[in-house]
Short mmCIF file of C-alpha atoms in Angstrom, two decimals:
data_model
loop_
_atom_site.label_atom_id
_atom_site.label_comp_id
_atom_site.label_asym_id
_atom_site.label_seq_id
_atom_site.Cartn_x
_atom_site.Cartn_y
_atom_site.Cartn_z
CA MET A 1 -74.59 97.03 149.23
CA PRO A 2 -74.14 98.85 152.59
CA ARG A 3 -70.87 100.62 153.19
CA LEU A 4 -68.99 101.08 156.48
CA ARG A 5 -70.07 104.74 156.57
CA ASP A 6 -73.70 103.61 156.34
CA PHE A 7 -73.36 101.51 159.50
CA ILE A 8 -71.54 104.35 161.28
CA GLU A 9 -74.32 106.77 160.32
CA LEU A 10 -76.96 104.28 161.46
CA HIS A 11 -75.40 104.08 164.93
CA PHE A 12 -75.16 107.88 165.02
CA VAL A 13 -78.87 108.16 164.18
CA ILE A 14 -79.75 105.68 166.95
CA LEU A 15 -77.54 107.59 169.36
CA LEU A 16 -79.54 110.73 168.53
CA TRP A 17 -82.79 108.89 169.20
CA GLY A 18 -81.42 107.77 172.57
CA PHE A 19 -80.38 111.38 173.24
CA THR A 20 -83.98 112.57 172.82
CA ALA A 21 -84.93 111.68 176.39
CA ILE A 22 -81.82 113.50 177.65
CA LEU A 23 -82.88 116.67 175.83
CA GLY A 24 -86.44 116.30 177.10
CA LYS A 25 -85.12 116.41 180.65
CA LEU A 26 -82.66 119.26 180.01
CA ILE A 27 -85.29 121.58 178.49
CA THR A 28 -86.96 123.44 181.35
CA ILE A 29 -90.48 123.97 180.00
CA PRO A 30 -93.12 121.29 180.78
CA ALA A 31 -93.59 118.26 178.52
CA VAL A 32 -96.86 119.43 176.92
CA GLU A 33 -95.49 122.84 175.92
CA LEU A 34 -92.30 121.14 174.71
CA VAL A 35 -94.29 118.84 172.42
CA ALA A 36 -96.28 121.79 171.04
CA ILE A 37 -93.12 123.68 170.05
CA ARG A 38 -91.35 120.59 168.72
CA THR A 39 -94.24 119.49 166.51
CA ILE A 40 -95.10 122.87 164.95
CA ILE A 41 -91.47 123.67 164.08
CA THR A 42 -90.88 120.15 162.73
CA ALA A 43 -94.07 120.34 160.64
CA LEU A 44 -93.00 123.70 159.16
CA ALA A 45 -89.47 122.44 158.47
CA LEU A 46 -90.81 119.36 156.66
CA ALA A 47 -93.32 121.49 154.74
CA LEU A 48 -90.38 123.59 153.52
CA ILE A 49 -88.50 120.44 152.47
CA ILE A 50 -91.58 119.19 150.58
CA TYR A 51 -91.93 122.57 148.84
CA LYS A 52 -88.25 122.69 147.86
CA THR A 53 -88.19 119.09 146.60
CA LYS A 54 -91.62 119.45 144.92
CA ALA A 55 -92.81 116.25 146.62
CA VAL A 56 -96.48 115.24 146.76
CA PHE A 57 -98.39 117.00 149.54
CA TRP A 58 -102.18 117.00 148.98
CA LEU A 59 -103.53 113.45 148.98
CA GLY A 60 -107.23 114.01 149.53
CA ARG A 61 -109.36 114.66 152.59
CA THR A 62 -109.70 111.04 153.79
CA ILE A 63 -105.99 110.23 153.79
CA GLY A 64 -105.16 113.67 155.17
CA LEU A 65 -107.53 113.27 158.12
CA LYS A 66 -106.18 109.79 158.80
CA MET A 67 -102.60 111.06 159.01
CA LEU A 68 -103.68 113.99 161.20
CA GLY A 69 -105.39 111.48 163.47
CA VAL A 70 -102.17 109.48 163.76
CA GLY A 71 -100.56 112.76 164.81
CA PHE A 72 -102.87 112.83 167.84
CA LEU A 73 -101.39 109.48 168.92
CA ILE A 74 -97.87 110.82 168.40
CA ALA A 75 -98.65 113.86 170.56
CA ALA A 76 -99.85 111.65 173.42
CA HIS A 77 -96.81 109.38 172.94
CA TRP A 78 -94.33 112.25 173.20
CA ILE A 79 -96.10 113.90 176.14
CA LEU A 80 -95.97 110.65 178.11
CA PHE A 81 -92.37 110.02 176.97
CA PHE A 82 -90.98 113.38 178.11
CA ALA A 83 -93.08 113.39 181.28
CA ALA A 84 -91.77 109.92 182.21
CA ALA A 85 -88.16 111.09 181.88
CA ARG A 86 -88.85 113.98 184.22
CA VAL A 87 -91.07 112.25 186.75
CA ALA A 88 -88.68 109.30 187.18
CA SER A 89 -85.40 109.23 185.25
CA VAL A 90 -84.15 108.89 181.68
CA SER A 91 -83.06 105.30 182.34
CA ILE A 92 -86.45 104.22 183.70
CA CYS A 93 -88.18 106.01 180.81
CA LEU A 94 -86.09 104.18 178.20
CA ILE A 95 -86.59 100.79 179.82
CA GLY A 96 -90.34 101.34 179.61
CA MET A 97 -89.96 102.36 175.96
CA ALA A 98 -88.03 99.15 175.29
CA THR A 99 -91.37 97.31 175.44
CA CYS A 100 -92.43 98.94 172.14
CA SER A 101 -91.32 96.08 169.88
CA LEU A 102 -93.19 93.53 171.99
CA TRP A 103 -96.35 95.68 172.00
CA THR A 104 -96.03 95.74 168.22
CA ALA A 105 -95.72 91.95 168.10
CA PHE A 106 -99.05 91.59 169.92
CA LEU A 107 -100.94 94.45 168.26
CA GLU A 108 -99.88 93.84 164.64
CA PRO A 109 -102.04 90.70 164.31
CA LEU A 110 -105.10 92.82 165.20
CA PHE A 111 -104.36 95.12 162.24
CA THR A 112 -103.03 92.59 159.74
CA LYS A 113 -104.85 89.40 160.88
CA LYS A 114 -101.54 87.63 161.44
CA LYS A 115 -101.36 84.94 164.09
CA ILE A 116 -99.69 85.62 167.43
CA LYS A 117 -96.51 83.56 167.59
CA PRO A 118 -95.66 81.46 170.69
CA TYR A 119 -92.18 82.93 171.05
CA GLU A 120 -93.68 86.43 171.12
CA VAL A 121 -95.82 85.39 174.09
CA PHE A 122 -92.71 83.99 175.79
CA LEU A 123 -90.73 87.19 175.23
CA ALA A 124 -93.63 89.31 176.49
CA LEU A 125 -93.73 87.24 179.69
CA LEU A 126 -89.95 87.68 179.96
CA ILE A 127 -90.39 91.46 179.81
CA ILE A 128 -93.10 91.33 182.47
CA PHE A 129 -90.71 89.30 184.65
CA GLY A 130 -88.01 91.93 184.13
CA LEU A 131 -90.43 94.69 185.15
CA TYR A 132 -91.42 92.67 188.21
CA ILE A 133 -87.78 92.40 189.32
CA ILE A 134 -87.32 96.16 188.91
CA PHE A 135 -90.36 97.06 190.99
CA ARG A 136 -90.84 94.19 193.46
CA ASN A 137 -89.15 96.27 196.18
CA GLU A 138 -89.87 99.65 194.63
CA THR A 139 -91.78 102.03 196.90
CA ASP A 140 -90.99 105.28 195.13
CA PHE A 141 -94.21 106.60 193.58
CA ASN A 142 -92.39 108.65 190.94
CA SER A 143 -90.52 105.61 189.62
CA VAL A 144 -93.70 103.56 189.33
CA LEU A 145 -95.55 106.46 187.69
CA GLY A 146 -92.63 107.15 185.34
CA ILE A 147 -92.30 103.63 183.99
CA SER A 148 -96.10 103.33 183.71
CA MET A 149 -96.16 106.44 181.52
CA ALA A 150 -93.20 105.13 179.49
CA ILE A 151 -94.98 101.80 178.88
CA GLY A 152 -98.11 103.72 177.82
CA SER A 153 -95.93 105.81 175.50
CA ALA A 154 -94.47 102.60 174.02
CA LEU A 155 -97.98 101.24 173.46
CA LEU A 156 -98.98 104.35 171.51
CA ALA A 157 -95.71 104.23 169.54
CA SER A 158 -96.40 100.65 168.48
CA ILE A 159 -99.89 101.58 167.27
CA PHE A 160 -98.84 104.48 165.05
CA THR A 161 -95.82 102.52 163.80
CA ILE A 162 -98.12 99.76 162.55
CA ILE A 163 -100.38 102.32 160.88
CA ASN A 164 -97.42 104.09 159.28
CA ALA A 165 -96.08 100.79 157.94
CA ASN A 166 -99.16 100.65 155.71
CA LEU A 167 -99.18 104.35 154.82
CA VAL A 168 -95.53 104.45 153.75
CA LYS A 169 -96.21 101.87 151.01
CA LYS A 170 -98.12 104.46 148.98
CA ILE A 171 -97.26 107.88 150.44
CA PRO A 172 -93.85 109.62 150.65
CA SER A 173 -92.46 109.37 154.18
CA THR A 174 -91.74 113.10 154.37
CA THR A 175 -95.36 113.90 153.54
CA ILE A 176 -96.63 111.43 156.15
CA THR A 177 -94.42 112.96 158.82
CA CYS A 178 -95.40 116.51 157.91
CA TYR A 179 -99.11 115.72 158.25
CA GLU A 180 -98.55 113.78 161.47
CA MET A 181 -96.48 116.54 163.05
CA GLY A 182 -99.26 118.97 162.15
CA GLY A 183 -101.79 116.59 163.70
CA ALA A 184 -99.62 116.22 166.80
CA PHE A 185 -99.49 120.01 167.18
CA LEU A 186 -103.27 120.25 166.74
CA GLY A 187 -103.83 117.44 169.26
CA THR A 188 -101.58 119.18 171.79
CA ILE A 189 -103.43 122.48 171.31
CA LEU A 190 -106.79 120.76 171.85
CA PHE A 191 -105.40 119.19 175.04
CA PHE A 192 -104.40 122.61 176.45
CA PRO A 193 -107.77 123.36 178.21
CA VAL A 194 -107.75 120.04 180.09
CA TYR A 195 -104.03 120.35 180.76
CA THR A 196 -104.24 123.85 182.23
CA MET A 197 -107.25 122.93 184.37
CA TYR A 198 -105.91 119.72 185.94
CA PHE A 199 -102.18 119.29 185.31
CA ALA A 200 -100.36 122.57 184.60
CA GLU A 201 -98.56 124.27 187.45
CA GLY A 202 -100.53 127.35 188.46
CA ASN A 203 -103.23 126.34 185.95
CA GLN A 204 -101.44 128.16 183.14
CA LEU A 205 -99.18 127.38 180.21
CA ASN A 206 -95.46 127.93 180.55
CA PHE A 207 -93.52 128.77 177.40
CA SER A 208 -90.83 130.72 179.26
CA MET A 209 -87.57 129.31 177.92
CA VAL A 210 -84.06 130.16 179.07
CA PRO A 211 -81.38 130.69 176.35
CA MET A 212 -80.03 127.12 176.61
CA ASP A 213 -83.53 125.75 176.09
CA TRP A 214 -83.48 127.11 172.55
CA VAL A 215 -80.15 125.38 171.91
CA TYR A 216 -81.49 122.07 173.22
CA MET A 217 -84.72 122.55 171.27
CA ALA A 218 -82.81 123.19 168.05
CA VAL A 219 -80.83 119.96 168.54
CA LEU A 220 -84.03 118.06 169.37
CA ILE A 221 -85.89 119.30 166.29
CA LEU A 222 -83.17 119.53 163.65
CA ALA A 223 -80.88 116.67 164.66
CA CYS A 224 -83.06 114.19 166.57
CA THR A 225 -86.23 114.64 164.51
CA VAL A 226 -85.73 116.06 161.01
CA TYR A 227 -82.23 114.69 160.27
CA ALA A 228 -82.49 111.40 162.21
CA TYR A 229 -85.82 110.50 160.64
CA THR A 230 -84.87 111.29 157.04
CA ALA A 231 -81.48 109.59 157.46
CA GLY A 232 -83.14 106.50 158.90
CA VAL A 233 -85.46 106.24 155.90
CA ARG A 234 -82.57 106.78 153.49
CA LEU A 235 -80.42 104.11 155.17
CA MET A 236 -83.24 101.57 154.79
CA GLN A 237 -82.52 101.67 151.04
CA ARG A 238 -79.10 100.06 151.64
CA ILE A 239 -79.34 98.24 154.97
CA SER A 240 -81.62 95.24 155.46
CA ALA A 241 -84.72 95.51 157.65
CA PHE A 242 -83.32 92.86 160.00
CA THR A 243 -80.10 94.81 160.55
CA MET A 244 -82.08 98.03 161.06
CA ASN A 245 -84.42 96.47 163.62
CA LEU A 246 -81.59 94.74 165.47
CA THR A 247 -79.49 97.91 165.66
CA VAL A 248 -82.40 100.14 166.71
CA ASN A 249 -82.64 98.01 169.85
CA LEU A 250 -79.47 99.78 170.98
CA GLU A 251 -81.46 103.01 171.50
CA PRO A 252 -82.27 102.41 175.20
CA VAL A 253 -78.71 101.18 175.80
CA TYR A 254 -77.20 104.35 174.33
CA GLY A 255 -79.72 106.50 176.19
CA ILE A 256 -79.06 104.86 179.57
CA ILE A 257 -75.29 105.18 179.13
CA LEU A 258 -75.68 108.87 178.28
CA ALA A 259 -77.98 109.39 181.30
CA ILE A 260 -75.45 107.74 183.62
CA PHE A 261 -72.73 110.12 182.45
CA ILE A 262 -74.83 113.30 182.15
CA PHE A 263 -77.17 112.96 185.15
CA ASN A 264 -75.16 110.48 187.25
CA GLU A 265 -78.19 108.19 187.25
CA GLY A 266 -76.04 105.15 187.94
CA SER A 267 -75.85 106.05 191.63
CA GLN A 268 -79.64 106.45 191.79
CA LEU A 269 -80.50 103.02 190.36
CA SER A 270 -80.76 99.83 192.41
CA SER A 271 -79.16 96.49 191.59
CA GLU A 272 -82.69 95.18 190.88
CA PHE A 273 -83.01 97.80 188.14
CA TYR A 274 -79.90 96.53 186.34
CA VAL A 275 -81.00 92.88 186.61
CA GLY A 276 -84.53 93.62 185.39
CA ALA A 277 -83.30 95.99 182.68
CA SER A 278 -80.86 93.35 181.42
CA ILE A 279 -83.70 90.82 181.12
CA ILE A 280 -85.87 93.33 179.23
CA LEU A 281 -83.06 94.35 176.88
CA LEU A 282 -82.17 90.68 176.30
CA SER A 283 -85.74 89.94 175.21
CA VAL A 284 -85.73 92.97 172.90
CA PHE A 285 -82.42 91.98 171.33
CA ILE A 286 -83.25 88.32 170.73
CA TYR A 287 -86.72 89.02 169.29
CA PRO A 288 -85.55 89.93 165.75
CA VAL A 289 -83.11 86.99 165.78
CA ILE A 290 -85.82 84.46 166.71
CA ASN A 291 -88.27 86.09 164.30
CA THR A 292 -85.81 85.89 161.40
CA VAL A 293 -85.03 82.23 162.11
CA ALA A 294 -88.75 81.44 162.29
CA GLU A 295 -89.45 83.26 159.00
CA ARG A 296 -86.61 81.44 157.21
CA ARG A 297 -87.87 78.12 158.54
CA LYS A 298 -91.36 78.98 157.29
CA LYS A 299 -90.05 79.81 153.82
CA LEU A 300 -88.03 76.59 153.78
CA LYS A 301 -91.15 74.55 154.55
CA LYS A 302 -92.96 76.22 151.66
CA ALA A 303 -90.08 75.63 149.26
CA PHE A 304 -89.59 71.96 150.13
CA PRO A 305 -91.99 69.21 151.23
CA GLU A 306 -91.94 68.71 154.99
CA GLU A 307 -91.15 65.05 154.70
CA VAL A 308 -88.01 65.83 152.71
CA ILE A 309 -86.75 68.28 155.32
CA PHE A 310 -87.36 66.10 158.33
CA ARG A 311 -87.16 62.52 157.01
CA LYS A 312 -84.72 60.17 158.64
CA ASP A 313 -82.55 58.14 156.29
#
């Protein structure tokens, strides 16, 4: 039975997730170098937790390589995520990331052989309409590039989320994350040659951090990654999946509100942005509601003959 403090902690965790994009913009080093530092320190911190708790770590070469491979996807996801926040704005980045749940709705059937549901197609079209409203009069290249990278980041996030949903059924979540953070660090390191040749300023890496960067990095790693992730998993033991999914949809809302106050992004956003963003957020919020109603209706049909449910007396 969830307690009031559980719901308060859940909202705090989601607030931290929304704060991630803020930190990504505040830290001065480039996105690729930021991901490299974040992943290696997170992997080491989780390895220490696994050692102290004596949790399972070695699971064989095949499973280990699979989780490291998922880490490559996470690295690309975070690089695009942080780059989007810097190229455009935190608000635009988070609106692009709000498409993650709809990407998952379309991609999950490819992994689990489930059928695509009509209402998922409708909500996807609603999101596309929202994006169209935002950018129908948009001529700023950085805004278009930023939301494109954020949507790509959301696509990658949906893929590794689906994969992790299967892994977590048989492997401790801390172990999965430790491997994946290690894989994300390795993937970032392997990307360095291409990055320095074509994307890095001055064709060289930049790990030069000012003192406040270390403070922001500590909050990003310890609060927004290690604590928020483990707390989220722990809260799932008391709070229903529906409530979790519905509440997590507040992440872009919290992030945009924080960005308006911290970076004064409200004055930089057009009225079309707010209309389009509202449509996108509406589709994200109503998805779990429609999905839950549809699932309950499906179970009801299985439990009772259709003619009994719908007969007219």
